[in-house]
XYZ file of C-alpha atoms in Angstrom:
105
model
C -12.120 -2.322 23.847
C -11.675 0.677 26.150
C -10.948 3.987 24.506
C -7.515 4.312 26.120
C -6.250 1.068 24.557
C -7.804 1.982 21.213
C -6.218 5.443 21.375
C -2.841 3.960 22.269
C -2.962 1.568 19.316
C -4.066 4.333 16.933
C -1.284 6.593 18.242
C 1.280 3.822 17.773
C 0.088 3.301 14.198
C 0.352 7.042 13.535
C 3.920 7.104 14.886
C 4.858 4.219 12.553
C 3.260 5.790 9.470
C 4.099 9.451 10.152
C 7.426 9.480 12.048
C 8.460 13.063 11.158
C 5.078 14.542 12.084
C 5.054 12.442 15.259
C 8.450 13.790 16.308
C 7.171 17.332 15.794
C 4.118 16.599 17.958
C 6.121 14.802 20.651
C 8.787 17.527 20.620
C 6.186 20.260 21.010
C 4.516 18.416 23.905
C 7.871 17.930 25.662
C 9.264 21.359 24.800
C 12.145 19.913 22.779
C 13.111 19.892 19.114
C 11.778 17.232 16.736
C 15.357 15.923 16.413
C 15.628 15.531 20.195
C 12.236 13.832 20.271
C 13.400 11.408 17.584
C 16.595 10.651 19.531
C 14.677 10.071 22.774
C 12.129 7.848 21.039
C 14.796 5.702 19.344
C 14.576 2.160 20.629
C 11.134 2.649 22.187
C 8.738 -0.108 21.239
C 5.005 0.307 21.620
C 3.430 -3.107 22.173
C 0.761 -4.470 19.862
C -2.551 -5.702 21.249
C -1.229 -9.274 21.130
C 1.906 -8.216 23.016
C -0.178 -6.355 25.611
C -2.143 -9.547 26.158
C 1.112 -11.483 26.611
C 2.341 -8.840 29.074
C -0.812 -9.280 31.147
C -1.307 -13.031 30.932
C 1.999 -14.589 29.869
C 0.115 -16.293 27.006
C 0.866 -16.188 23.319
C 4.542 -17.091 23.220
C 5.638 -13.447 22.991
C 9.107 -12.499 24.169
C 8.173 -9.435 26.179
C 8.648 -8.216 29.734
C 5.598 -9.063 31.886
C 3.498 -6.057 32.881
C 4.162 -6.287 36.635
C 7.914 -6.467 36.017
C 7.723 -3.564 33.577
C 5.766 -1.402 36.052
C 8.206 -2.316 38.842
C 11.121 -1.191 36.634
C 9.398 2.119 35.816
C 8.550 2.621 39.513
C 12.190 2.046 40.524
C 13.391 4.489 37.861
C 10.884 7.131 38.964
C 11.920 6.686 42.608
C 15.604 7.012 41.681
C 14.810 10.256 39.831
C 12.753 11.498 42.796
C 9.600 11.624 40.672
C 7.784 9.158 42.917
C 7.801 8.607 46.678
C 9.271 5.234 47.725
C 6.328 4.781 50.093
C 3.848 4.678 47.191
C 2.424 1.190 46.772
C 0.994 -0.127 43.524
C -2.505 -1.620 43.552
C -1.915 -4.257 40.867
C -5.595 -5.129 40.557
C -6.342 -1.563 39.475
C -3.594 -1.617 36.828
C -3.664 -5.111 35.406
C -6.796 -5.940 33.439
C -6.137 -8.604 30.780
C -9.746 -8.530 29.599
C -9.042 -5.146 27.976
C -6.234 -6.436 25.808
C -7.581 -9.845 24.830
C -6.955 -9.931 21.053
C -9.749 -12.455 20.551
C -12.471 -9.958 21.563
């Protein structure tokens, strides 16, 4: 499994098991207080490996937004906040790699 996926999963586990410390770290990185970090993170769900697989492939019976739809939503938000040029096109093949998140590996 690529290091980025492994790091993401380890980070998600750390956030679940050490929420106060995580809010301090996130707050420091964003230049906000731990309380603000906690408020901003409320409702955020980090997908499990199985959910990532479902996002990529549609398999597994997970109720989760498909990856392409999720990326399109983030792209639209970033364009509306002028953080991304509307002319930027997404190369799906370079972003979507279900082999990396196959939980049976």
